[in-house]
PDB file of C-alpha atoms in Angstrom:
ATOM      1  CA  MET A   1      -8.295 123.287  47.503  1.00  0.00           C
ATOM      2  CA  PRO A   2     -11.516 121.676  46.217  1.00  0.00           C
ATOM      3  CA  ARG A   3     -12.862 118.862  48.396  1.00  0.00           C
ATOM      4  CA  THR A   4     -12.249 116.286  45.687  1.00  0.00           C
ATOM      5  CA  SER A   5      -8.694 117.355  44.800  1.00  0.00           C
ATOM      6  CA  ILE A   6      -5.848 115.123  45.989  1.00  0.00           C
ATOM      7  CA  PRO A   7      -2.254 116.248  46.622  1.00  0.00           C
ATOM      8  CA  ASP A   8       0.436 115.102  44.204  1.00  0.00           C
ATOM      9  CA  TYR A   9       2.734 112.350  45.475  1.00  0.00           C
ATOM     10  CA  SER A  10       5.490 114.920  46.061  1.00  0.00           C
ATOM     11  CA  GLN A  11       3.169 116.734  48.472  1.00  0.00           C
ATOM     12  CA  LEU A  12       2.661 113.456  50.345  1.00  0.00           C
ATOM     13  CA  LEU A  13       6.364 112.833  50.997  1.00  0.00           C
ATOM     14  CA  TRP A  14       6.528 114.700  54.295  1.00  0.00           C
ATOM     15  CA  PRO A  15       3.095 113.490  55.503  1.00  0.00           C
ATOM     16  CA  THR A  16       4.332 109.927  54.904  1.00  0.00           C
ATOM     17  CA  VAL A  17       7.455 110.556  56.987  1.00  0.00           C
ATOM     18  CA  GLU A  18       5.312 112.065  59.738  1.00  0.00           C
ATOM     19  CA  ALA A  19       2.931 109.098  59.606  1.00  0.00           C
ATOM     20  CA  VAL A  20       5.741 106.554  60.027  1.00  0.00           C
ATOM     21  CA  ARG A  21       7.129 108.581  62.925  1.00  0.00           C
ATOM     22  CA  THR A  22       3.783 108.490  64.711  1.00  0.00           C
ATOM     23  CA  LEU A  23       3.734 104.711  64.205  1.00  0.00           C
ATOM     24  CA  GLY A  24       7.020 104.401  66.082  1.00  0.00           C
ATOM     25  CA  GLY A  25       9.397 104.464  63.125  1.00  0.00           C
ATOM     26  CA  SER A  26       7.937 101.598  61.108  1.00  0.00           C
ATOM     27  CA  GLY A  27       4.597 100.448  59.772  1.00  0.00           C
ATOM     28  CA  SER A  28       2.772  98.283  57.267  1.00  0.00           C
ATOM     29  CA  ILE A  29       1.373  99.841  54.119  1.00  0.00           C
ATOM     30  CA  ASP A  30      -2.143  99.781  55.585  1.00  0.00           C
ATOM     31  CA  GLU A  31      -0.991 101.428  58.811  1.00  0.00           C
ATOM     32  CA  ILE A  32       0.870 104.158  56.940  1.00  0.00           C
ATOM     33  CA  VAL A  33      -2.054 104.859  54.616  1.00  0.00           C
ATOM     34  CA  GLU A  34      -4.480 105.050  57.537  1.00  0.00           C
ATOM     35  CA  ALA A  35      -2.167 107.372  59.494  1.00  0.00           C
ATOM     36  CA  VAL A  36      -1.817 109.741  56.516  1.00  0.00           C
ATOM     37  CA  LEU A  37      -5.577 109.752  55.958  1.00  0.00           C
ATOM     38  CA  GLN A  38      -6.186 110.693  59.566  1.00  0.00           C
ATOM     39  CA  GLN A  39      -3.436 113.280  59.878  1.00  0.00           C
ATOM     40  CA  GLN A  40      -4.270 114.995  56.592  1.00  0.00           C
ATOM     41  CA  HIS A  41      -8.032 114.858  57.252  1.00  0.00           C
ATOM     42  CA  PHE A  42      -8.970 113.478  53.839  1.00  0.00           C
ATOM     43  CA  THR A  43     -12.734 113.453  53.342  1.00  0.00           C
ATOM     44  CA  ASP A  44     -14.810 110.385  52.480  1.00  0.00           C
ATOM     45  CA  GLU A  45     -15.265 111.893  49.029  1.00  0.00           C
ATOM     46  CA  GLN A  46     -11.502 112.098  48.489  1.00  0.00           C
ATOM     47  CA  GLN A  47     -10.949 108.583  49.827  1.00  0.00           C
ATOM     48  CA  GLN A  48     -13.485 107.136  47.382  1.00  0.00           C
ATOM     49  CA  ILE A  49     -11.778 108.462  44.232  1.00  0.00           C
ATOM     50  CA  LEU A  50     -10.398 105.474  42.322  1.00  0.00           C
ATOM     51  CA  HIS A  51      -7.183 105.374  40.351  1.00  0.00           C
ATOM     52  CA  GLY A  52      -8.433 104.605  36.863  1.00  0.00           C
ATOM     53  CA  ASP A  53     -11.008 101.844  37.115  1.00  0.00           C
ATOM     54  CA  GLY A  54      -9.782 100.775  40.545  1.00  0.00           C
ATOM     55  CA  PRO A  55      -9.781  98.844  42.771  1.00  0.00           C
ATOM     56  CA  GLN A  56      -6.914 100.946  44.160  1.00  0.00           C
ATOM     57  CA  THR A  57      -7.843 104.449  45.270  1.00  0.00           C
ATOM     58  CA  GLU A  58      -6.024 107.506  43.938  1.00  0.00           C
ATOM     59  CA  ILE A  59      -4.689 108.328  47.403  1.00  0.00           C
ATOM     60  CA  GLU A  60      -3.250 104.812  47.803  1.00  0.00           C
ATOM     61  CA  TYR A  61      -1.659 105.058  44.360  1.00  0.00           C
ATOM     62  CA  ARG A  62       0.026 108.371  45.114  1.00  0.00           C
ATOM     63  CA  LEU A  63       1.168 107.186  48.535  1.00  0.00           C
ATOM     64  CA  ALA A  64       2.812 104.183  46.840  1.00  0.00           C
ATOM     65  CA  TRP A  65       4.812 106.632  44.711  1.00  0.00           C
ATOM     66  CA  ALA A  66       5.632 108.672  47.824  1.00  0.00           C
ATOM     67  CA  ARG A  67       7.005 105.609  49.640  1.00  0.00           C
ATOM     68  CA  THR A  68       9.093 104.633  46.634  1.00  0.00           C
ATOM     69  CA  TYR A  69      10.614 108.091  46.266  1.00  0.00           C
ATOM     70  CA  LEU A  70      11.330 108.254  49.990  1.00  0.00           C
ATOM     71  CA  LYS A  71      13.211 104.987  49.571  1.00  0.00           C
ATOM     72  CA  PHE A  72      15.268 106.479  46.739  1.00  0.00           C
ATOM     73  CA  MET A  73      15.879 109.520  48.938  1.00  0.00           C
ATOM     74  CA  GLY A  74      17.361 107.273  51.613  1.00  0.00           C
ATOM     75  CA  LEU A  75      14.644 108.022  54.161  1.00  0.00           C
ATOM     76  CA  LEU A  76      12.703 104.726  54.077  1.00  0.00           C
ATOM     77  CA  ILE A  77      13.554 101.073  53.626  1.00  0.00           C
ATOM     78  CA  ASN A  78      11.121  98.179  53.186  1.00  0.00           C
ATOM     79  CA  SER A  79      11.240  94.496  54.043  1.00  0.00           C
ATOM     80  CA  ARG A  80       9.977  91.610  51.968  1.00  0.00           C
ATOM     81  CA  ARG A  81       6.913  91.447  54.244  1.00  0.00           C
ATOM     82  CA  GLY A  82       5.872  94.970  53.307  1.00  0.00           C
ATOM     83  CA  VAL A  83       7.002  96.738  56.476  1.00  0.00           C
ATOM     84  CA  TRP A  84       8.421 100.227  55.836  1.00  0.00           C
ATOM     85  CA  THR A  85      10.952 101.636  58.288  1.00  0.00           C
ATOM     86  CA  LEU A  86      12.584 105.037  58.667  1.00  0.00           C
ATOM     87  CA  THR A  87      16.346 105.061  58.192  1.00  0.00           C
ATOM     88  CA  GLU A  88      18.629 107.040  60.490  1.00  0.00           C
ATOM     89  CA  GLN A  89      18.436 109.891  57.984  1.00  0.00           C
ATOM     90  CA  GLY A  90      14.660 109.528  57.850  1.00  0.00           C
ATOM     91  CA  ARG A  91      14.387 109.821  61.624  1.00  0.00           C
ATOM     92  CA  ALA A  92      16.443 113.024  61.600  1.00  0.00           C
ATOM     93  CA  VAL A  93      15.196 114.747  58.427  1.00  0.00           C
ATOM     94  CA  ASN A  94      13.093 117.901  58.667  1.00  0.00           C
ATOM     95  CA  LYS A  95      10.345 119.152  56.381  1.00  0.00           C
ATOM     96  CA  ASP A  96      12.492 121.850  54.752  1.00  0.00           C
ATOM     97  CA  ALA A  97      14.982 119.252  53.472  1.00  0.00           C
ATOM     98  CA  ILE A  98      12.377 117.194  51.590  1.00  0.00           C
ATOM     99  CA  PRO A  99      12.166 119.337  48.385  1.00  0.00           C
ATOM    100  CA  ARG A 100      15.958 119.386  48.015  1.00  0.00           C
ATOM    101  CA  LEU A 101      16.300 115.628  48.500  1.00  0.00           C
ATOM    102  CA  HIS A 102      13.405 114.979  46.141  1.00  0.00           C
ATOM    103  CA  SER A 103      14.884 117.202  43.433  1.00  0.00           C
ATOM    104  CA  GLY A 104      18.197 115.399  43.732  1.00  0.00           C
ATOM    105  CA  VAL A 105      16.549 112.016  43.277  1.00  0.00           C
ATOM    106  CA  VAL A 106      14.512 113.187  40.275  1.00  0.00           C
ATOM    107  CA  ALA A 107      17.687 114.536  38.617  1.00  0.00           C
ATOM    108  CA  ARG A 108      19.563 111.297  39.285  1.00  0.00           C
ATOM    109  CA  LEU A 109      16.758 109.112  37.965  1.00  0.00           C
ATOM    110  CA  ARG A 110      16.493 111.188  34.812  1.00  0.00           C
ATOM    111  CA  GLU A 111      20.225 110.829  34.250  1.00  0.00           C
ATOM    112  CA  GLU A 112      20.001 107.074  34.741  1.00  0.00           C
ATOM    113  CA  GLN A 113      17.093 107.024  32.329  1.00  0.00           C
ATOM    114  CA  ARG A 114      19.128 108.719  29.643  1.00  0.00           C
ATOM    115  CA  ALA A 115      22.054 106.412  30.314  1.00  0.00           C
ATOM    116  CA  ARG A 116      19.836 103.378  29.741  1.00  0.00           C
ATOM    117  CA  ARG A 117      18.275 105.038  26.715  1.00  0.00           C
ATOM    118  CA  LEU A 118      14.735 104.569  27.900  1.00  0.00           C
ATOM    119  CA  ALA A 119      11.977 106.526  26.219  1.00  0.00           C
ATOM    120  CA  GLN A 120       9.532 106.902  29.060  1.00  0.00           C
ATOM    121  CA  GLN A 121       7.586 110.080  29.611  1.00  0.00           C
ATOM    122  CA  ALA A 122       8.653 112.533  32.288  1.00  0.00           C
ATOM    123  CA  LYS A 123       5.915 111.432  34.682  1.00  0.00           C
ATOM    124  CA  ASN A 124       7.320 107.887  34.622  1.00  0.00           C
ATOM    125  CA  VAL A 125      10.926 108.695  35.408  1.00  0.00           C
ATOM    126  CA  ALA A 126      12.979 105.661  36.295  1.00  0.00           C
ATOM    127  CA  SER A 127      11.741 102.302  35.043  1.00  0.00           C
ATOM    128  CA  GLY A 128      12.968 100.717  38.271  1.00  0.00           C
ATOM    129  CA  ASP A 129      10.497 102.924  40.108  1.00  0.00           C
ATOM    130  CA  ASP A 130       7.670 101.794  37.856  1.00  0.00           C
ATOM    131  CA  GLN A 131       8.688  98.168  38.209  1.00  0.00           C
ATOM    132  CA  GLN A 132       8.676  98.261  41.989  1.00  0.00           C
ATOM    133  CA  ILE A 133       5.140  99.612  42.127  1.00  0.00           C
ATOM    134  CA  ASP A 134       4.041  97.233  39.355  1.00  0.00           C
ATOM    135  CA  ASP A 135       5.450  94.245  41.266  1.00  0.00           C
ATOM    136  CA  GLU A 136       3.630  95.398  44.384  1.00  0.00           C
ATOM    137  CA  GLN A 137       0.252  96.020  42.745  1.00  0.00           C
ATOM    138  CA  ASP A 138      -0.189  94.166  39.453  1.00  0.00           C
ATOM    139  CA  TRP A 139      -0.952  90.671  40.713  1.00  0.00           C
ATOM    140  CA  ARG A 140      -3.339  92.051  43.321  1.00  0.00           C
ATOM    141  CA  ASP A 141      -5.123  94.188  40.729  1.00  0.00           C
ATOM    142  CA  LEU A 142      -5.518  91.140  38.468  1.00  0.00           C
ATOM    143  CA  LEU A 143      -6.778  88.995  41.343  1.00  0.00           C
ATOM    144  CA  LEU A 144      -9.303  91.623  42.440  1.00  0.00           C
ATOM    145  CA  ASP A 145     -10.570  91.901  38.854  1.00  0.00           C
ATOM    146  CA  VAL A 146     -11.118  88.126  38.865  1.00  0.00           C
ATOM    147  CA  LEU A 147     -12.933  88.308  42.205  1.00  0.00           C
ATOM    148  CA  MET A 148     -15.202  91.037  40.855  1.00  0.00           C
ATOM    149  CA  SER A 149     -16.116  88.843  37.877  1.00  0.00           C
ATOM    150  CA  ILE A 150     -17.236  85.735  39.766  1.00  0.00           C
ATOM    151  CA  ALA A 151     -20.819  85.194  40.939  1.00  0.00           C
ATOM    152  CA  PRO A 152     -21.822  86.617  44.344  1.00  0.00           C
ATOM    153  CA  ASP A 153     -22.462  83.168  45.806  1.00  0.00           C
ATOM    154  CA  ALA A 154     -19.055  82.010  44.542  1.00  0.00           C
ATOM    155  CA  PHE A 155     -17.419  84.902  46.378  1.00  0.00           C
ATOM    156  CA  GLU A 156     -19.261  83.888  49.556  1.00  0.00           C
ATOM    157  CA  ARG A 157     -18.056  80.285  49.154  1.00  0.00           C
ATOM    158  CA  LEU A 158     -14.508  81.536  48.626  1.00  0.00           C
ATOM    159  CA  SER A 159     -14.740  83.558  51.847  1.00  0.00           C
ATOM    160  CA  GLN A 160     -16.120  80.487  53.577  1.00  0.00           C
ATOM    161  CA  ARG A 161     -13.190  78.369  52.437  1.00  0.00           C
ATOM    162  CA  LEU A 162     -10.698  81.071  53.402  1.00  0.00           C
ATOM    163  CA  LEU A 163     -12.066  81.093  56.944  1.00  0.00           C
ATOM    164  CA  ARG A 164     -11.698  77.317  57.161  1.00  0.00           C
ATOM    165  CA  GLU A 165      -8.125  77.503  55.894  1.00  0.00           C
ATOM    166  CA  ALA A 166      -7.410  80.228  58.473  1.00  0.00           C
ATOM    167  CA  GLY A 167      -8.448  78.028  61.410  1.00  0.00           C
ATOM    168  CA  PHE A 168     -12.237  78.242  61.704  1.00  0.00           C
ATOM    169  CA  ILE A 169     -13.618  74.863  62.789  1.00  0.00           C
ATOM    170  CA  SER A 170     -16.824  75.591  60.874  1.00  0.00           C
ATOM    171  CA  ALA A 171     -18.063  78.202  58.425  1.00  0.00           C
ATOM    172  CA  THR A 172     -21.599  78.348  57.085  1.00  0.00           C
ATOM    173  CA  VAL A 173     -23.031  80.624  54.396  1.00  0.00           C
ATOM    174  CA  THR A 174     -26.502  81.651  55.534  1.00  0.00           C
ATOM    175  CA  GLY A 175     -27.699  83.096  52.235  1.00  0.00           C
ATOM    176  CA  ARG A 176     -28.957  86.295  53.812  1.00  0.00           C
ATOM    177  CA  THR A 177     -27.770  89.170  51.672  1.00  0.00           C
ATOM    178  CA  GLY A 178     -28.286  92.908  51.425  1.00  0.00           C
ATOM    179  CA  ASP A 179     -26.791  95.936  53.118  1.00  0.00           C
ATOM    180  CA  GLY A 180     -26.391  95.314  56.816  1.00  0.00           C
ATOM    181  CA  GLY A 181     -27.184  91.620  56.387  1.00  0.00           C
ATOM    182  CA  ILE A 182     -25.145  88.649  57.547  1.00  0.00           C
ATOM    183  CA  ASP A 183     -23.740  86.391  54.855  1.00  0.00           C
ATOM    184  CA  GLY A 184     -22.352  83.669  57.086  1.00  0.00           C
ATOM    185  CA  LEU A 185     -21.388  82.358  60.501  1.00  0.00           C
ATOM    186  CA  GLY A 186     -18.098  80.781  61.503  1.00  0.00           C
ATOM    187  CA  ILE A 187     -16.821  79.217  64.699  1.00  0.00           C
ATOM    188  CA  TYR A 188     -13.245  80.131  65.557  1.00  0.00           C
ATOM    189  CA  ARG A 189     -11.327  78.094  68.127  1.00  0.00           C
ATOM    190  CA  MET A 190      -8.534  79.683  70.122  1.00  0.00           C
ATOM    191  CA  SER A 191      -6.767  77.238  72.389  1.00  0.00           C
ATOM    192  CA  LEU A 192      -9.431  75.892  74.773  1.00  0.00           C
ATOM    193  CA  VAL A 193     -12.236  78.268  73.859  1.00  0.00           C
ATOM    194  CA  SER A 194     -14.272  78.881  70.730  1.00  0.00           C
ATOM    195  CA  PHE A 195     -16.654  81.669  69.764  1.00  0.00           C
ATOM    196  CA  PRO A 196     -18.989  82.549  66.863  1.00  0.00           C
ATOM    197  CA  VAL A 197     -17.942  85.108  64.263  1.00  0.00           C
ATOM    198  CA  PHE A 198     -20.507  86.567  61.857  1.00  0.00           C
ATOM    199  CA  PHE A 199     -19.138  87.612  58.491  1.00  0.00           C
ATOM    200  CA  GLN A 200     -20.274  89.723  55.576  1.00  0.00           C
ATOM    201  CA  CYS A 201     -18.735  89.763  52.092  1.00  0.00           C
ATOM    202  CA  LYS A 202     -18.851  92.956  50.036  1.00  0.00           C
ATOM    203  CA  ARG A 203     -17.589  92.877  46.474  1.00  0.00           C
ATOM    204  CA  TYR A 204     -16.956  96.551  45.970  1.00  0.00           C
ATOM    205  CA  ARG A 205     -14.845  98.934  43.927  1.00  0.00           C
ATOM    206  CA  GLY A 206     -13.943 101.916  46.038  1.00  0.00           C
ATOM    207  CA  SER A 207     -14.124 102.629  49.757  1.00  0.00           C
ATOM    208  CA  VAL A 208     -16.568 101.142  52.248  1.00  0.00           C
ATOM    209  CA  GLY A 209     -17.715 103.784  54.725  1.00  0.00           C
ATOM    210  CA  ALA A 210     -18.599 103.821  58.397  1.00  0.00           C
ATOM    211  CA  GLY A 211     -22.295 103.321  57.592  1.00  0.00           C
ATOM    212  CA  ALA A 212     -21.652  99.793  56.323  1.00  0.00           C
ATOM    213  CA  VAL A 213     -19.865  98.906  59.561  1.00  0.00           C
ATOM    214  CA  ARG A 214     -22.740 100.286  61.652  1.00  0.00           C
ATOM    215  CA  ASP A 215     -25.321  98.421  59.543  1.00  0.00           C
ATOM    216  CA  PHE A 216     -23.420  95.163  59.912  1.00  0.00           C
ATOM    217  CA  ARG A 217     -23.084  95.638  63.652  1.00  0.00           C
ATOM    218  CA  GLY A 218     -26.793  96.338  63.831  1.00  0.00           C
ATOM    219  CA  ALA A 219     -27.540  93.051  62.081  1.00  0.00           C
ATOM    220  CA  MET A 220     -25.384  91.264  64.670  1.00  0.00           C
ATOM    221  CA  ALA A 221     -27.240  92.827  67.618  1.00  0.00           C
ATOM    222  CA  GLY A 222     -28.598  90.191  69.973  1.00  0.00           C
ATOM    223  CA  ARG A 223     -26.983  87.374  68.003  1.00  0.00           C
ATOM    224  CA  GLY A 224     -23.265  87.749  68.649  1.00  0.00           C
ATOM    225  CA  ASP A 225     -20.560  90.236  69.459  1.00  0.00           C
ATOM    226  CA  LYS A 226     -17.824  89.409  66.965  1.00  0.00           C
ATOM    227  CA  GLY A 227     -17.964  90.324  63.275  1.00  0.00           C
ATOM    228  CA  LEU A 228     -15.750  90.109  60.214  1.00  0.00           C
ATOM    229  CA  LEU A 229     -16.334  92.384  57.224  1.00  0.00           C
ATOM    230  CA  ILE A 230     -14.587  91.312  54.000  1.00  0.00           C
ATOM    231  CA  THR A 231     -14.409  93.509  50.901  1.00  0.00           C
ATOM    232  CA  THR A 232     -12.573  93.688  47.610  1.00  0.00           C
ATOM    233  CA  GLY A 233     -12.368  97.451  48.053  1.00  0.00           C
ATOM    234  CA  THR A 234     -10.925  99.601  50.820  1.00  0.00           C
ATOM    235  CA  PHE A 235     -12.197 101.050  54.083  1.00  0.00           C
ATOM    236  CA  THR A 236     -12.294 104.744  54.838  1.00  0.00           C
ATOM    237  CA  ALA A 237     -10.529 106.034  57.935  1.00  0.00           C
ATOM    238  CA  GLU A 238     -13.973 106.643  59.450  1.00  0.00           C
ATOM    239  CA  ALA A 239     -14.964 103.016  58.813  1.00  0.00           C
ATOM    240  CA  LYS A 240     -11.815 101.784  60.569  1.00  0.00           C
ATOM    241  CA  ALA A 241     -12.494 104.062  63.528  1.00  0.00           C
ATOM    242  CA  GLU A 242     -16.105 102.859  63.708  1.00  0.00           C
ATOM    243  CA  ALA A 243     -14.969  99.215  63.648  1.00  0.00           C
ATOM    244  CA  THR A 244     -12.999  99.713  66.874  1.00  0.00           C
ATOM    245  CA  ARG A 245     -15.223 102.301  68.555  1.00  0.00           C
ATOM    246  CA  ASP A 246     -15.246 102.095  72.350  1.00  0.00           C
ATOM    247  CA  GLY A 247     -18.374 100.556  73.804  1.00  0.00           C
ATOM    248  CA  ALA A 248     -19.421  98.813  70.576  1.00  0.00           C
ATOM    249  CA  PRO A 249     -18.826  95.186  69.531  1.00  0.00           C
ATOM    250  CA  PRO A 250     -15.605  95.085  67.490  1.00  0.00           C
ATOM    251  CA  VAL A 251     -15.717  94.389  63.773  1.00  0.00           C
ATOM    252  CA  ASP A 252     -12.563  93.094  62.098  1.00  0.00           C
ATOM    253  CA  LEU A 253     -11.959  94.447  58.602  1.00  0.00           C
ATOM    254  CA  ILE A 254     -10.318  92.692  55.658  1.00  0.00           C
ATOM    255  CA  ASP A 255      -9.826  94.963  52.650  1.00  0.00           C
ATOM    256  CA  GLY A 256      -8.903  94.009  49.101  1.00  0.00           C
ATOM    257  CA  ARG A 257      -5.147  94.134  49.683  1.00  0.00           C
ATOM    258  CA  ARG A 258      -5.345  91.971  52.789  1.00  0.00           C
ATOM    259  CA  LEU A 259      -7.765  89.590  51.068  1.00  0.00           C
ATOM    260  CA  CYS A 260      -5.285  89.108  48.224  1.00  0.00           C
ATOM    261  CA  ASP A 261      -2.466  88.450  50.671  1.00  0.00           C
ATOM    262  CA  LEU A 262      -4.558  85.874  52.528  1.00  0.00           C
ATOM    263  CA  LEU A 263      -5.510  84.062  49.322  1.00  0.00           C
ATOM    264  CA  LYS A 264      -1.817  83.986  48.431  1.00  0.00           C
ATOM    265  CA  GLU A 265      -0.850  82.780  51.912  1.00  0.00           C
ATOM    266  CA  TYR A 266      -3.312  79.880  51.781  1.00  0.00           C
ATOM    267  CA  ASP A 267      -2.731  79.054  48.078  1.00  0.00           C
ATOM    268  CA  LEU A 268      -6.337  79.767  47.097  1.00  0.00           C
ATOM    269  CA  GLY A 269      -6.232  80.610  43.404  1.00  0.00           C
ATOM    270  CA  VAL A 270      -2.760  82.143  43.702  1.00  0.00           C
ATOM    271  CA  ARG A 271       0.406  80.208  42.914  1.00  0.00           C
ATOM    272  CA  THR A 272       3.787  81.552  43.964  1.00  0.00           C
ATOM    273  CA  GLN A 273       6.975  80.534  42.181  1.00  0.00           C
ATOM    274  CA  THR A 274      10.417  81.398  43.505  1.00  0.00           C
ATOM    275  CA  ARG A 275      12.947  82.439  40.885  1.00  0.00           C
ATOM    276  CA  THR A 276      16.714  82.476  41.267  1.00  0.00           C
ATOM    277  CA  VAL A 277      18.479  85.359  39.540  1.00  0.00           C
ATOM    278  CA  GLU A 278      22.208  85.260  38.867  1.00  0.00           C
ATOM    279  CA  ASP A 279      24.354  88.387  38.910  1.00  0.00           C
ATOM    280  CA  VAL A 280      27.388  87.594  36.746  1.00  0.00           C
ATOM    281  CA  THR A 281      30.495  89.771  36.890  1.00  0.00           C
ATOM    282  CA  VAL A 282      33.597  89.360  34.712  1.00  0.00           C
ATOM    283  CA  GLU A 283      36.725  89.815  36.830  1.00  0.00           C
ATOM    284  CA  ARG A 284      39.229  91.439  34.501  1.00  0.00           C
ATOM    285  CA  GLU A 285      41.957  91.217  37.147  1.00  0.00           C
ATOM    286  CA  PHE A 286      41.848  87.419  36.994  1.00  0.00           C
ATOM    287  CA  PHE A 287      42.729  87.378  33.319  1.00  0.00           C
ATOM    288  CA  ALA A 288      45.372  90.072  33.694  1.00  0.00           C
ATOM    289  CA  ASP A 289      47.272  87.953  36.209  1.00  0.00           C
ATOM    290  CA  LEU A 290      47.460  84.839  33.982  1.00  0.00           C
TER     291      LEU A 290
END
């Protein structure tokens, strides 16, 4: 397999099950993606391939399909907070059963497609499948596109405000930019103690590698021991490992997905509206008994 080739989503079904098992039977999307990346030994080159124009990587996109099909196969369920959990069948299933279960789901979805008279192409079987992934990704993709379009100093100010909303008692943009540089300093208070946190903001399409984490840590040397690296892109598995490497000051990572969720949580440029949907059923038996 060429270094830059990526398995089809159907080839990622079993690795996803294995990843959730290693996480104790449940995990967030980020945890599952990271576990698959580590277990399947994807290279930095593979992790940096974008789906279309990004910001989502091709691996993340295909793993989203894998999770959705595993849900249709009865092996995974997901909560509203994005936690995916193995079902009883998922905990017991073996690798040899995956192709059979997958084929059964594909056949059922195609039949449902014909019944609803949809004209989608074979690669987009089941509009419900498409809709679930669209609901999960579309607003984040739009938000990340907006973030990529604003001025660099505006993105730094947004990060500064986000830190304040998240509980920092102060957040200052220093104006120092460049790879390995520090963009700002915040003071975070936890109960009776407070400590400085240096932060760097990287507007980036694609994956941020371990080198960026090392450079940032190097810029912090002698000035502080807590860092926060914020990006609109993603972090490679190597970057995540470097951020928590034993013996080195820890660096917390906020990727594009998490950044979007935080902006939504603190109502910064994202408005959430709750809709009520009615399911109406006509009870024929009622009228028959009149």
